[in-house]
Amino acid sequence: MEVFHQMPLLLVHELLDELKAYGLTSQYHRLSSDLGLTTISKTPNSNYLKTGVLDHVKSRLGWIVSLSLLGILSGMIIASYEDALSALVILAIYMPVMADTGGNVGAQASTLLIRSLATGEITTRDWARVLWKEFRVSLIMASALISIIMIRVIGFGTDANLPGEITLFQVGIAVSTAMAIQVISSSFLGAILPVFIRSLKLDPAVIVTPVLTSLVDISGMLIYFYITTWMLNL
C-alpha cells in the first residue's frame, strides 16, 4: 500500500481503471477505499443536479437541526459570563471578531483538506502530517493577528470604560492571546474534521461545514471568556 501512496495520482487512477476493466470490482473498491479515493461507502447518485430535492434535504436537514440545538450552548456560555461583560463592556466588542475569525480559519483549512481528499492528494492515514502542517500555518497566522488585535484595542479603545486598574494594554494582551488560541484550535478542527468524517465513510462536503461552525462557535466563546477573565482577574 505504501507503494501506491508514493505513486503519482494519475498512475494510481490508471491502475484502478485496469482493475475495473478486468472485472475485479471487489479489489477495485477495496483498494480505492484504502487509498482514500472514495468519498462514502454508498453514493446512490453523486450528481448534484440529478439528485432529487428530497434526497438533498434528507442528507442535510438532520445535521442542521441537531447542530442548531447544539448552538444553544454558545448562548449558555455567554450568559454564564454576564458579570464579566457587565464589568468590562469592551469584551463584548470583540466577541464577533473571535467568532468570525475562528470560523474563517476553520473554513479555509477544511476547504483545502476536502479538496485534497477528493483529488487523492492525501488520505486518512496522513492525519498526523496534516495536523503538523496546520499547526505551523496557524502559528504564523496567529502571530499576525496578535499584532492586529493589539493595535486595534490600544489604538481605538478608551480607558474611560475600564474598571479598576485594568489598562488597554492588558485588555489587548488578553484578547489577542484568546484570539491566537482560537486561531490554532479552529485550524486544527478545520483540518481534522474532513479526515475524520472521511474515515467514517461519510461525505465531508455535506457534514464538515455545519459541524465545524457549531464547534468553532462553542469552543471560541469558551476560549475567549476563560482566557480574558483569567488574565484580567474578572
Short mmCIF file of C-alpha atoms in Angstrom, two decimals:
data_model
loop_
_atom_site.label_atom_id
_atom_site.label_comp_id
_atom_site.label_asym_id
_atom_site.label_seq_id
_atom_site.Cartn_x
_atom_site.Cartn_y
_atom_site.Cartn_z
CA MET A 1 0.00 0.00 0.00
CA GLU A 2 2.90 2.35 0.73
CA VAL A 3 4.00 1.93 -2.89
CA PHE A 4 0.64 3.28 -4.10
CA HIS A 5 0.95 6.32 -1.83
CA GLN A 6 4.28 7.17 -3.47
CA MET A 7 2.88 6.91 -7.00
CA PRO A 8 1.55 9.86 -9.00
CA LEU A 9 -2.23 10.19 -8.64
CA LEU A 10 -2.79 9.80 -12.39
CA LEU A 11 -0.95 6.46 -12.45
CA VAL A 12 -2.95 5.20 -9.46
CA HIS A 13 -6.20 6.04 -11.24
CA GLU A 14 -4.98 4.23 -14.37
CA LEU A 15 -4.20 1.09 -12.35
CA LEU A 16 -7.60 1.24 -10.67
CA ASP A 17 -9.27 1.59 -14.06
CA GLU A 18 -7.43 -1.51 -15.22
CA LEU A 19 -8.79 -3.49 -12.25
CA LYS A 20 -12.28 -2.31 -13.06
CA ALA A 21 -11.88 -3.14 -16.76
CA TYR A 22 -10.90 -6.72 -15.93
CA GLY A 23 -13.96 -7.14 -13.73
CA LEU A 24 -12.08 -7.14 -10.44
CA THR A 25 -14.67 -4.86 -8.82
CA SER A 26 -14.18 -6.03 -5.23
CA GLN A 27 -10.43 -5.39 -5.43
CA TYR A 28 -11.15 -2.06 -7.12
CA HIS A 29 -13.48 -0.85 -4.36
CA ARG A 30 -11.27 -2.14 -1.55
CA LEU A 31 -8.14 -0.52 -2.92
CA SER A 32 -9.96 2.74 -3.68
CA SER A 33 -11.27 2.84 -0.12
CA ASP A 34 -7.84 2.10 1.39
CA LEU A 35 -6.29 4.86 -0.67
CA GLY A 36 -8.98 7.32 0.36
CA LEU A 37 -10.26 7.80 -3.19
CA THR A 38 -13.89 7.13 -2.37
CA THR A 39 -15.99 9.68 -0.55
CA ILE A 40 -18.65 7.49 1.04
CA SER A 41 -19.47 3.82 1.07
CA LYS A 42 -22.77 4.33 -0.73
CA THR A 43 -23.41 7.04 -3.25
CA PRO A 44 -26.78 6.41 -4.89
CA ASN A 45 -26.38 9.47 -7.04
CA SER A 46 -23.41 11.77 -6.74
CA ASN A 47 -24.61 14.14 -9.46
CA TYR A 48 -25.84 17.33 -7.81
CA LEU A 49 -28.42 18.27 -10.45
CA LYS A 50 -29.74 14.74 -10.89
CA THR A 51 -30.19 14.15 -7.17
CA GLY A 52 -33.75 14.88 -6.05
CA VAL A 53 -34.64 17.81 -3.80
CA LEU A 54 -35.92 15.50 -1.06
CA ASP A 55 -32.70 13.48 -1.20
CA HIS A 56 -30.71 16.67 -0.66
CA VAL A 57 -32.98 17.61 2.25
CA LYS A 58 -32.63 14.17 3.84
CA SER A 59 -28.82 14.33 3.68
CA ARG A 60 -28.66 17.80 5.23
CA LEU A 61 -31.64 18.54 7.48
CA GLY A 62 -30.78 16.16 10.32
CA TRP A 63 -27.34 17.68 10.78
CA ILE A 64 -28.65 21.25 10.62
CA VAL A 65 -31.41 20.66 13.19
CA SER A 66 -29.10 18.79 15.58
CA LEU A 67 -26.36 21.38 15.38
CA SER A 68 -28.85 24.24 15.77
CA LEU A 69 -29.85 22.77 19.11
CA LEU A 70 -26.19 22.34 20.00
CA GLY A 71 -25.69 26.03 19.27
CA ILE A 72 -27.72 26.83 22.39
CA LEU A 73 -24.53 26.06 24.31
CA SER A 74 -22.93 29.23 22.94
CA GLY A 75 -25.72 31.29 24.47
CA MET A 76 -25.37 29.48 27.77
CA ILE A 77 -21.63 30.18 27.84
CA ILE A 78 -22.20 33.89 27.20
CA ALA A 79 -24.89 34.02 29.89
CA SER A 80 -22.54 32.41 32.42
CA TYR A 81 -20.07 35.26 31.90
CA GLU A 82 -22.67 38.01 32.16
CA ASP A 83 -20.96 39.56 35.19
CA ALA A 84 -17.66 39.82 33.31
CA LEU A 85 -19.39 41.52 30.39
CA SER A 86 -21.09 43.95 32.74
CA ALA A 87 -17.79 44.79 34.44
CA LEU A 88 -15.86 45.14 31.18
CA VAL A 89 -18.12 46.12 28.28
CA ILE A 90 -15.20 46.26 25.87
CA LEU A 91 -15.11 42.45 25.87
CA ALA A 92 -18.45 42.39 24.05
CA ILE A 93 -16.98 44.39 21.16
CA TYR A 94 -14.53 41.63 20.25
CA MET A 95 -16.92 38.68 20.55
CA PRO A 96 -17.97 38.87 16.86
CA VAL A 97 -14.31 39.19 15.85
CA MET A 98 -13.48 35.98 17.71
CA ALA A 99 -16.39 34.10 16.16
CA ASP A 100 -15.76 35.35 12.62
CA THR A 101 -12.01 34.77 12.72
CA GLY A 102 -12.37 31.27 14.10
CA GLY A 103 -14.99 30.38 11.52
CA ASN A 104 -12.94 31.77 8.64
CA VAL A 105 -9.75 30.00 9.71
CA GLY A 106 -11.56 26.70 10.15
CA ALA A 107 -13.37 27.06 6.83
CA GLN A 108 -10.11 27.73 4.97
CA ALA A 109 -8.45 24.65 6.43
CA SER A 110 -11.45 22.37 5.86
CA THR A 111 -11.92 23.52 2.26
CA LEU A 112 -8.29 22.75 1.45
CA LEU A 113 -8.48 19.35 3.14
CA ILE A 114 -11.76 18.35 1.46
CA ARG A 115 -10.29 19.20 -1.92
CA SER A 116 -7.08 17.30 -1.17
CA LEU A 117 -9.06 14.24 -0.06
CA ALA A 118 -11.25 14.39 -3.16
CA THR A 119 -8.27 14.52 -5.51
CA GLY A 120 -6.40 11.79 -3.63
CA GLU A 121 -3.54 14.12 -2.73
CA ILE A 122 -3.88 12.95 0.88
CA THR A 123 -5.62 10.05 2.62
CA THR A 124 -7.00 9.49 6.09
CA ARG A 125 -3.65 7.97 7.08
CA ASP A 126 -1.97 11.34 6.64
CA TRP A 127 -3.77 12.90 9.62
CA ALA A 128 -0.57 13.40 11.67
CA ARG A 129 1.20 15.18 8.79
CA VAL A 130 -1.90 17.31 8.22
CA LEU A 131 -2.06 18.40 11.85
CA TRP A 132 1.65 19.20 11.96
CA LYS A 133 1.40 21.38 8.87
CA GLU A 134 -1.75 23.17 10.10
CA PHE A 135 -0.10 23.80 13.46
CA ARG A 136 2.77 25.63 11.77
CA VAL A 137 0.44 27.56 9.48
CA SER A 138 -1.84 28.57 12.35
CA LEU A 139 1.10 29.75 14.47
CA ILE A 140 2.16 32.20 11.79
CA MET A 141 -1.41 33.43 11.25
CA ALA A 142 -1.94 33.77 15.00
CA SER A 143 1.23 35.86 15.31
CA ALA A 144 -0.01 38.25 12.64
CA LEU A 145 -3.45 38.56 14.22
CA ILE A 146 -1.98 39.24 17.67
CA SER A 147 -0.33 42.37 16.30
CA ILE A 148 -3.51 43.49 14.56
CA ILE A 149 -5.68 43.00 17.64
CA MET A 150 -3.20 44.80 19.89
CA ILE A 151 -3.16 47.80 17.55
CA ARG A 152 -6.96 47.75 17.33
CA VAL A 153 -7.51 47.63 21.10
CA ILE A 154 -4.87 50.17 22.09
CA GLY A 155 -5.29 52.50 19.11
CA PHE A 156 -9.07 52.70 19.04
CA GLY A 157 -10.06 51.93 22.64
CA THR A 158 -10.50 54.22 25.60
CA ASP A 159 -9.55 53.89 29.26
CA ALA A 160 -12.76 55.67 30.32
CA ASN A 161 -14.82 52.48 30.44
CA LEU A 162 -12.22 50.29 32.12
CA PRO A 163 -12.77 49.33 35.77
CA GLY A 164 -10.16 49.49 38.49
CA GLU A 165 -6.54 49.36 37.41
CA ILE A 166 -7.13 47.47 34.16
CA THR A 167 -5.40 49.14 31.21
CA LEU A 168 -5.98 48.95 27.47
CA PHE A 169 -2.65 47.19 27.13
CA GLN A 170 -3.81 44.43 29.48
CA VAL A 171 -7.09 44.10 27.59
CA GLY A 172 -5.16 43.92 24.30
CA ILE A 173 -2.89 41.17 25.65
CA ALA A 174 -5.85 39.16 26.95
CA VAL A 175 -7.94 39.48 23.78
CA SER A 176 -5.03 38.80 21.44
CA THR A 177 -3.98 35.74 23.47
CA ALA A 178 -7.51 34.36 23.24
CA MET A 179 -7.52 35.12 19.52
CA ALA A 180 -4.25 33.25 18.98
CA ILE A 181 -5.54 30.16 20.78
CA GLN A 182 -8.80 30.37 18.84
CA VAL A 183 -6.96 30.51 15.51
CA ILE A 184 -4.84 27.46 16.35
CA SER A 185 -7.78 25.41 17.64
CA SER A 186 -10.00 26.36 14.69
CA SER A 187 -7.28 25.44 12.23
CA PHE A 188 -6.92 22.06 13.95
CA LEU A 189 -10.67 21.45 13.82
CA GLY A 190 -10.88 22.51 10.19
CA ALA A 191 -8.05 20.16 9.29
CA ILE A 192 -9.00 17.06 11.26
CA LEU A 193 -12.78 17.06 10.71
CA PRO A 194 -12.67 16.26 6.97
CA VAL A 195 -10.18 13.45 7.61
CA PHE A 196 -12.27 12.08 10.49
CA ILE A 197 -15.54 12.27 8.56
CA ARG A 198 -13.89 10.59 5.57
CA SER A 199 -12.60 7.78 7.80
CA LEU A 200 -16.23 7.10 8.78
CA LYS A 201 -17.09 6.68 5.07
CA LEU A 202 -19.29 9.78 5.16
CA ASP A 203 -19.26 12.76 2.82
CA PRO A 204 -17.14 15.65 4.22
CA ALA A 205 -18.69 18.11 1.75
CA VAL A 206 -22.09 17.70 3.41
CA ILE A 207 -21.15 17.30 7.06
CA VAL A 208 -17.98 19.27 7.80
CA THR A 209 -19.21 22.85 7.39
CA PRO A 210 -22.20 22.74 9.79
CA VAL A 211 -20.31 20.66 12.36
CA LEU A 212 -17.29 22.94 12.14
CA THR A 213 -19.41 26.08 12.52
CA SER A 214 -21.01 24.80 15.72
CA LEU A 215 -17.77 23.53 17.24
CA VAL A 216 -15.87 26.73 16.46
CA ASP A 217 -18.63 28.90 17.93
CA ILE A 218 -18.77 26.91 21.17
CA SER A 219 -15.01 26.48 21.60
CA GLY A 220 -14.42 30.10 20.61
CA MET A 221 -16.69 31.50 23.31
CA LEU A 222 -15.17 29.18 25.92
CA ILE A 223 -11.64 30.16 24.96
CA TYR A 224 -12.43 33.87 24.78
CA PHE A 225 -14.15 34.23 28.14
CA TYR A 226 -11.92 31.82 30.02
CA ILE A 227 -8.69 33.48 28.84
CA THR A 228 -9.82 37.10 29.20
CA THR A 229 -11.44 36.69 32.62
CA TRP A 230 -8.45 34.74 33.90
CA MET A 231 -5.85 37.20 32.61
CA LEU A 232 -7.83 40.28 33.73
CA ASN A 233 -8.91 38.78 37.08
CA LEU A 234 -12.61 39.36 36.41
#
